[in-house]
Short mmCIF file of C-alpha atoms in Angstrom, two decimals:
data_model
loop_
_atom_site.label_atom_id
_atom_site.label_comp_id
_atom_site.label_asym_id
_atom_site.label_seq_id
_atom_site.Cartn_x
_atom_site.Cartn_y
_atom_site.Cartn_z
CA MET A 959 73.09 -126.43 52.10
CA ARG A 960 71.19 -123.52 50.54
CA LYS A 961 68.30 -123.95 52.99
CA GLN A 962 70.75 -123.95 55.89
CA SER A 963 72.34 -120.72 54.64
CA VAL A 964 68.94 -119.06 54.28
CA ARG A 965 67.95 -120.19 57.78
CA THR A 966 71.21 -118.87 59.26
CA ALA A 967 70.81 -115.53 57.48
CA ALA A 968 67.22 -115.28 58.73
CA LEU A 969 68.35 -115.94 62.30
CA ILE A 970 71.05 -113.26 62.03
CA LEU A 971 68.49 -110.76 60.75
CA CYS A 972 66.14 -111.68 63.59
CA ILE A 973 68.90 -111.08 66.15
CA LEU A 974 69.80 -107.72 64.58
CA PHE A 975 66.15 -106.67 64.54
CA TYR A 976 65.76 -107.79 68.17
CA LEU A 977 68.83 -105.74 69.13
CA LEU A 978 67.48 -102.67 67.34
CA VAL A 979 64.13 -102.99 69.12
CA GLY A 980 65.88 -103.42 72.48
CA ALA A 981 68.13 -100.42 71.87
CA ALA A 982 65.15 -98.23 70.95
CA VAL A 983 63.17 -99.27 74.03
CA PHE A 984 66.08 -98.86 76.46
CA ASP A 985 66.92 -95.49 74.92
CA ALA A 986 63.35 -94.31 75.44
CA LEU A 987 63.17 -95.63 79.00
CA GLU A 988 66.61 -94.77 80.38
CA SER A 989 68.07 -91.82 78.46
CA GLU A 990 66.08 -89.06 80.14
CA ALA A 991 66.53 -90.58 83.60
CA GLU A 992 70.29 -90.79 83.02
CA SER A 993 70.43 -87.11 82.08
CA GLY A 994 68.54 -86.23 85.24
CA ARG A 995 70.93 -88.22 87.42
CA LYS A 996 73.90 -86.58 85.72
CA ARG A 997 72.52 -83.08 86.39
CA LEU A 998 71.83 -83.96 90.02
CA LEU A 999 75.35 -85.34 90.47
CA ALA A 1000 76.91 -82.21 88.99
CA GLN A 1001 74.82 -80.07 91.34
CA LYS A 1002 75.91 -82.11 94.39
CA ARG A 1003 79.54 -81.91 93.29
CA SER A 1004 79.38 -78.13 93.03
CA GLU A 1005 77.74 -77.84 96.46
CA LEU A 1006 80.44 -79.97 98.10
CA ARG A 1007 83.25 -78.01 96.47
CA ARG A 1008 81.77 -74.70 97.64
CA LYS A 1009 81.04 -76.01 101.14
CA TYR A 1010 84.49 -77.48 101.83
CA GLY A 1011 86.64 -75.38 99.51
CA PHE A 1012 87.98 -78.29 97.46
CA SER A 1013 90.04 -77.52 94.40
CA THR A 1014 89.29 -79.44 91.22
CA GLU A 1015 92.33 -81.68 91.70
CA ASP A 1016 91.52 -82.32 95.38
CA TYR A 1017 87.97 -83.30 94.51
CA ARG A 1018 89.14 -85.71 91.81
CA GLU A 1019 91.52 -87.33 94.28
CA LEU A 1020 88.65 -87.69 96.76
CA GLU A 1021 86.55 -89.37 94.05
CA ARG A 1022 89.36 -91.82 93.28
CA LEU A 1023 89.67 -92.71 96.97
CA ALA A 1024 85.91 -93.26 97.25
CA LEU A 1025 85.92 -95.59 94.23
CA GLN A 1026 88.86 -97.58 95.61
CA ALA A 1027 87.18 -97.89 99.01
CA GLU A 1028 83.83 -99.09 97.60
CA PRO A 1029 84.76 -102.81 97.33
CA HIS A 1030 85.81 -102.81 101.00
CA ARG A 1031 82.58 -101.26 102.27
CA ALA A 1032 80.99 -104.70 102.62
CA GLY A 1033 83.88 -106.06 104.70
CA ARG A 1034 86.62 -108.49 103.81
CA GLN A 1035 85.95 -110.07 100.40
CA TRP A 1036 88.90 -112.46 100.23
CA LYS A 1037 88.37 -114.62 103.28
CA PHE A 1038 87.21 -118.16 102.50
CA ALA A 1039 83.47 -117.36 102.31
CA GLY A 1040 84.02 -114.35 100.08
CA SER A 1041 86.47 -116.26 97.89
CA PHE A 1042 83.94 -119.10 97.52
CA TYR A 1043 81.32 -116.53 96.50
CA PHE A 1044 83.72 -115.10 93.93
CA ALA A 1045 84.54 -118.59 92.60
CA ILE A 1046 80.81 -119.23 92.06
CA THR A 1047 80.47 -116.03 90.04
CA VAL A 1048 83.49 -117.04 87.93
CA ILE A 1049 82.56 -120.59 86.92
CA THR A 1050 78.88 -119.73 86.41
CA THR A 1051 79.81 -116.59 84.40
CA ILE A 1052 77.54 -114.43 86.59
CA GLY A 1053 80.37 -111.95 87.17
CA TYR A 1054 78.75 -109.30 89.37
CA GLY A 1055 81.93 -107.20 89.43
CA HIS A 1056 81.63 -106.68 93.20
CA ALA A 1057 85.13 -108.13 93.61
CA ALA A 1058 88.05 -108.75 91.29
CA PRO A 1059 91.59 -110.08 91.75
CA GLY A 1060 93.97 -107.30 92.71
CA THR A 1061 97.26 -109.12 92.14
CA ASP A 1062 98.75 -110.26 88.85
CA SER A 1063 99.05 -113.82 90.17
CA GLY A 1064 95.36 -113.73 91.12
CA LYS A 1065 94.41 -112.55 87.62
CA VAL A 1066 96.46 -115.32 85.97
CA PHE A 1067 94.95 -117.99 88.22
CA CYS A 1068 91.44 -116.61 87.57
CA MET A 1069 91.86 -117.04 83.80
CA PHE A 1070 93.05 -120.65 84.07
CA TYR A 1071 90.44 -121.39 86.76
CA ALA A 1072 87.66 -120.12 84.50
CA LEU A 1073 89.05 -121.95 81.47
CA LEU A 1074 88.51 -125.31 83.16
CA GLY A 1075 85.65 -124.40 85.50
CA ILE A 1076 83.21 -122.94 82.97
CA PRO A 1077 82.99 -126.04 80.71
CA LEU A 1078 82.82 -128.30 83.77
CA THR A 1079 79.98 -126.21 85.18
CA LEU A 1080 78.06 -126.24 81.89
CA VAL A 1081 78.29 -130.02 81.62
CA THR A 1082 77.24 -130.44 85.26
CA PHE A 1083 74.20 -128.17 84.95
CA GLN A 1084 73.26 -129.87 81.67
CA SER A 1085 73.24 -133.26 83.38
CA LEU A 1086 71.33 -131.95 86.39
CA GLY A 1087 68.82 -130.27 84.09
CA GLU A 1088 68.17 -133.54 82.26
CA ARG A 1089 67.48 -135.32 85.55
CA LEU A 1090 65.20 -132.48 86.66
CA ASN A 1091 63.25 -132.60 83.39
CA ALA A 1092 62.89 -136.37 83.73
CA LEU A 1093 61.52 -135.92 87.26
CA VAL A 1094 59.02 -133.28 86.10
CA ARG A 1095 57.90 -135.59 83.30
CA ARG A 1096 57.24 -138.41 85.75
CA LEU A 1097 55.26 -136.09 88.00
CA LEU A 1098 53.17 -134.90 85.04
CA LEU A 1099 52.48 -138.48 83.98
CA ALA A 1100 51.42 -139.36 87.53
CA ALA A 1101 49.14 -136.31 87.65
CA LYS A 1102 47.50 -137.24 84.34
CA ARG A 1103 46.94 -140.80 85.56
CA CYS A 1104 45.30 -139.43 88.70
CA LEU A 1105 42.97 -137.43 86.47
CA GLY A 1106 41.84 -140.68 84.86
CA LEU A 1107 43.51 -140.39 81.47
CA ARG A 1108 43.89 -143.82 79.90
CA ARG A 1109 46.96 -143.12 77.78
CA PRO A 1110 48.76 -140.19 79.41
CA HIS A 1111 51.31 -138.43 77.24
CA VAL A 1112 53.69 -135.59 78.14
CA SER A 1113 54.44 -133.28 75.23
CA THR A 1114 57.10 -130.61 74.90
CA GLU A 1115 54.45 -127.95 75.48
CA ASN A 1116 53.47 -129.62 78.77
CA MET A 1117 57.10 -129.60 79.85
CA VAL A 1118 57.63 -125.96 78.86
CA VAL A 1119 54.54 -124.81 80.79
CA ALA A 1120 55.54 -126.84 83.85
CA GLY A 1121 59.10 -125.50 83.61
CA LEU A 1122 57.82 -121.94 83.40
CA LEU A 1123 55.76 -122.41 86.57
CA VAL A 1124 58.71 -123.98 88.41
CA CYS A 1125 60.96 -121.09 87.34
CA ALA A 1126 58.45 -118.50 88.50
CA ALA A 1127 58.13 -120.25 91.87
CA THR A 1128 61.93 -120.46 92.23
CA LEU A 1129 62.33 -116.76 91.51
CA ALA A 1130 59.50 -115.82 93.87
CA LEU A 1131 60.96 -117.91 96.71
CA GLY A 1132 64.38 -116.32 96.29
CA ALA A 1133 62.87 -112.84 96.03
CA ALA A 1134 61.00 -113.28 99.31
CA ALA A 1135 64.16 -114.45 101.08
CA PHE A 1136 66.48 -111.76 99.72
CA ALA A 1137 63.88 -109.03 100.31
CA HIS A 1138 63.84 -110.10 103.97
CA PHE A 1139 67.61 -110.41 104.48
CA GLU A 1140 68.79 -107.52 102.31
CA GLY A 1141 66.01 -105.02 102.98
CA TRP A 1142 65.15 -104.72 99.29
CA THR A 1143 61.67 -104.37 97.86
CA PHE A 1144 60.16 -107.58 96.52
CA PHE A 1145 60.42 -106.25 92.98
CA HIS A 1146 64.13 -105.43 93.32
CA ALA A 1147 64.77 -108.82 94.94
CA TYR A 1148 62.91 -110.58 92.11
CA TYR A 1149 64.94 -108.58 89.60
CA TYR A 1150 68.16 -109.59 91.40
CA CYS A 1151 67.18 -113.28 91.29
CA PHE A 1152 66.34 -113.12 87.59
CA ILE A 1153 69.56 -111.29 86.66
CA THR A 1154 71.58 -113.74 88.76
CA LEU A 1155 70.01 -117.02 87.62
CA THR A 1156 70.16 -116.04 83.96
CA THR A 1157 73.89 -115.27 84.56
CA ILE A 1158 73.51 -111.70 83.30
CA GLY A 1159 74.99 -110.38 86.55
CA PHE A 1160 74.86 -106.60 86.17
CA GLY A 1161 76.09 -106.06 89.71
CA ASP A 1162 73.68 -103.24 90.55
CA PHE A 1163 72.18 -105.54 93.20
CA VAL A 1164 74.51 -108.01 94.92
CA ALA A 1165 73.62 -110.12 97.94
CA LEU A 1166 75.88 -110.57 100.99
CA GLN A 1167 77.32 -107.07 100.74
CA ASN A 1168 75.71 -105.46 103.78
CA ASP A 1169 76.66 -105.58 107.47
CA GLU A 1170 79.66 -107.85 106.78
CA ALA A 1171 77.23 -110.68 106.06
CA LEU A 1172 79.98 -112.91 104.63
CA GLN A 1173 81.63 -113.09 108.06
CA ARG A 1174 78.72 -112.61 110.46
CA LYS A 1175 75.78 -114.54 108.92
CA PRO A 1176 76.90 -118.09 108.00
CA PRO A 1177 73.33 -119.50 107.63
CA TYR A 1178 72.38 -116.72 105.21
CA VAL A 1179 75.64 -117.23 103.30
CA ALA A 1180 74.94 -120.97 102.95
CA PHE A 1181 71.37 -120.28 101.79
CA SER A 1182 72.60 -117.80 99.17
CA PHE A 1183 75.16 -120.22 97.75
CA LEU A 1184 72.68 -123.11 97.59
CA TYR A 1185 69.97 -120.95 96.09
CA ILE A 1186 72.24 -119.70 93.31
CA LEU A 1187 73.47 -123.20 92.41
CA LEU A 1188 70.04 -124.87 92.56
CA GLY A 1189 68.36 -121.94 90.84
CA LEU A 1190 70.84 -122.10 87.97
CA THR A 1191 69.92 -125.77 87.54
CA VAL A 1192 66.19 -124.97 87.36
CA ILE A 1193 66.56 -122.05 84.96
CA GLY A 1194 69.04 -123.97 82.81
CA ALA A 1195 66.69 -126.95 82.51
CA PHE A 1196 63.84 -124.66 81.42
CA LEU A 1197 65.98 -122.83 78.86
CA ASN A 1198 67.07 -126.18 77.41
CA LEU A 1199 63.41 -127.06 76.85
CA VAL A 1200 62.73 -123.71 75.19
CA VAL A 1201 65.74 -124.05 72.87
CA LEU A 1202 64.66 -127.60 71.94
CA ARG A 1203 61.15 -126.37 71.15
CA PHE A 1204 62.48 -123.54 68.97
CA LEU A 1205 64.75 -125.92 67.08
CA ALA A 1206 61.89 -128.33 66.45
CA ALA A 1207 59.63 -125.48 65.30
CA SER A 1208 62.27 -124.05 62.95
CA ALA A 1209 62.58 -127.40 61.17
CA ASP A 1210 58.83 -128.00 61.00
CA THR A 1211 58.18 -125.94 57.85
CA PRO A 1212 60.87 -127.45 55.60
CA GLU A 1213 59.96 -130.94 56.83
CA ARG A 1214 56.31 -130.36 55.95
CA ALA A 1215 57.24 -129.02 52.53
CA ALA A 1216 59.37 -132.07 51.72
CA ARG A 1217 56.77 -134.66 52.86
CA PRO A 1218 54.42 -136.14 50.20
CA LEU A 1219 50.70 -135.65 50.60
CA ARG A 1220 48.89 -138.14 52.80
CA ARG A 1221 46.58 -140.68 51.22
CA GLY A 1222 43.22 -139.15 50.50
CA ALA A 1223 44.46 -135.56 50.61
CA PRO A 1224 43.82 -133.25 47.62
CA GLU A 1225 46.51 -133.16 44.99
CA SER A 1226 48.97 -130.30 44.96
CA LEU A 1227 49.38 -127.94 42.02
CA GLY A 1228 52.96 -129.01 41.39
CA PRO A 1229 54.72 -132.36 41.06
CA ALA A 1230 54.92 -134.50 44.19
CA LEU A 1231 58.26 -134.44 45.96
CA PRO A 1232 60.04 -137.78 46.38
CA ARG A 1233 60.02 -139.30 49.85
CA ARG A 1234 63.40 -139.18 51.54
CA PRO A 1235 64.64 -142.07 53.63
CA ALA A 1236 64.15 -141.60 57.36
CA HIS A 1237 67.86 -141.91 58.17
CA PRO A 1238 69.92 -141.07 55.06
CA ALA A 1239 73.55 -142.00 55.48
CA GLY A 1240 75.73 -138.94 55.98
CA SER A 1241 72.79 -136.54 55.74
CA THR A 1242 73.43 -133.02 56.96
CA SER A 1243 69.96 -131.54 56.36
CA ILE A 1244 68.32 -129.47 59.07
CA SER A 1245 65.29 -131.75 59.27
CA TYR A 1246 67.44 -134.85 59.78
CA ARG A 1247 69.46 -133.13 62.50
CA ILE A 1248 66.28 -132.05 64.25
CA HIS A 1249 64.99 -135.63 63.96
CA GLN A 1250 68.17 -136.82 65.67
CA LEU A 1251 67.68 -134.12 68.32
CA GLU A 1252 64.14 -135.33 68.94
CA LEU A 1253 65.36 -138.90 69.41
CA TRP A 1254 68.04 -137.67 71.80
CA ALA A 1255 65.44 -135.71 73.76
CA ARG A 1256 63.22 -138.78 74.00
CA ASP A 1257 66.10 -140.90 75.27
CA ASN A 1258 67.81 -138.45 77.61
CA LEU A 1259 65.18 -135.96 78.74
CA GLY A 1260 62.43 -138.55 79.10
CA PHE A 1261 59.69 -136.96 77.02
CA SER A 1262 58.51 -137.04 73.41
CA PRO A 1263 58.81 -133.85 71.34
CA PRO A 1264 55.65 -132.81 69.45
CA ALA A 1265 54.93 -134.93 66.37
CA SER A 1266 55.24 -133.22 63.00
CA PRO A 1267 51.97 -132.67 61.13
CA GLY A 1268 50.94 -135.71 59.14
CA ALA A 1269 53.24 -138.05 61.01
CA GLY A 1270 50.45 -140.24 62.30
CA GLY A 1271 48.17 -139.75 59.39
CA GLY A 1272 45.74 -140.79 57.17
CA GLY A 1273 45.38 -143.98 55.20
CA GLY A 1274 44.85 -147.54 56.17
CA GLY A 1275 47.34 -149.64 57.99
CA GLY A 1276 47.40 -147.30 60.99
CA GLY A 1277 50.55 -145.41 61.95
CA GLY A 1278 51.81 -145.12 58.39
CA GLY A 1279 53.70 -141.93 59.25
CA ARG A 1280 56.00 -143.92 61.54
CA ALA A 1281 56.88 -146.51 58.96
CA GLY A 1282 60.39 -145.25 58.26
CA ARG A 1283 61.26 -144.30 61.84
CA PRO A 1284 62.80 -146.86 64.18
CA LEU A 1285 61.42 -146.85 67.67
CA ALA A 1286 63.83 -145.21 70.13
CA ARG A 1287 64.49 -147.26 73.22
CA ARG A 1288 63.83 -145.15 76.29
CA LYS A 1289 66.50 -145.11 78.90
CA SER A 1290 65.65 -145.71 82.51
CA ILE A 1291 65.31 -142.64 84.68
#
């Protein structure tokens, strides 16, 4: 329990430090540019008021009207295609903010719709991600066999590298398409794809908002919907692999500290720690939970996580590090 508390406290400190670093970097990059935009906007406002003789109150009313008209600039948002687009952003938690329910009944339905839709979407993408990871594993095994390896093995690192390449290709494909259809630069289109598929959804770039595309360009609308849904599956599968790798790495140090020295290794300075059973009944230790997670990954994702140091080691009898671990039966893919 004490080790778990220390690990949790360390993770909280890491997050706080990461937030502080991010705040410092964003402050340095964006603060001066924001001040410049604010000065330019104030200058434009003064020029318009002098040119057209607006009073302060009249100009504020004009600003309110412009803000209210902005959501309608892209055409009707609440026809079926636009409503489907909005539903995607709700259940995937992308939430661009380009449209929002205007009626109280719409707001109430949106809350209940999200309450059921978000968990359903998470479970669906989790299942699809597992199948995608299993497919990638089979392709990697086939590639290693073609290279002449006698006993091909796909590790977590192999899967993470392959997932990273697939993610980069998915983002590049979407960026090329949206740059063509939306008239964005490739960089801005790539940024839009990344912000969308990671469900950040700032809303500074939103597809299907020009030239009434939702009503006039059905093929482009269908492509956008499919790309978002399939892209979320790819990115989600990759992030699952990364989280699994981090969890395994975080438990590696305490597991190594608790394991006795292998046969033939030099003696430690302190007393040897007793060997724990591989599956203690009711155990709640981090290492045991990670061991269970590794077995689940082997069964459901179709690949073997990296072996802990010393697991296959040392003395006679071959494979002594696996003595206390039952072999997990691999499910069919």
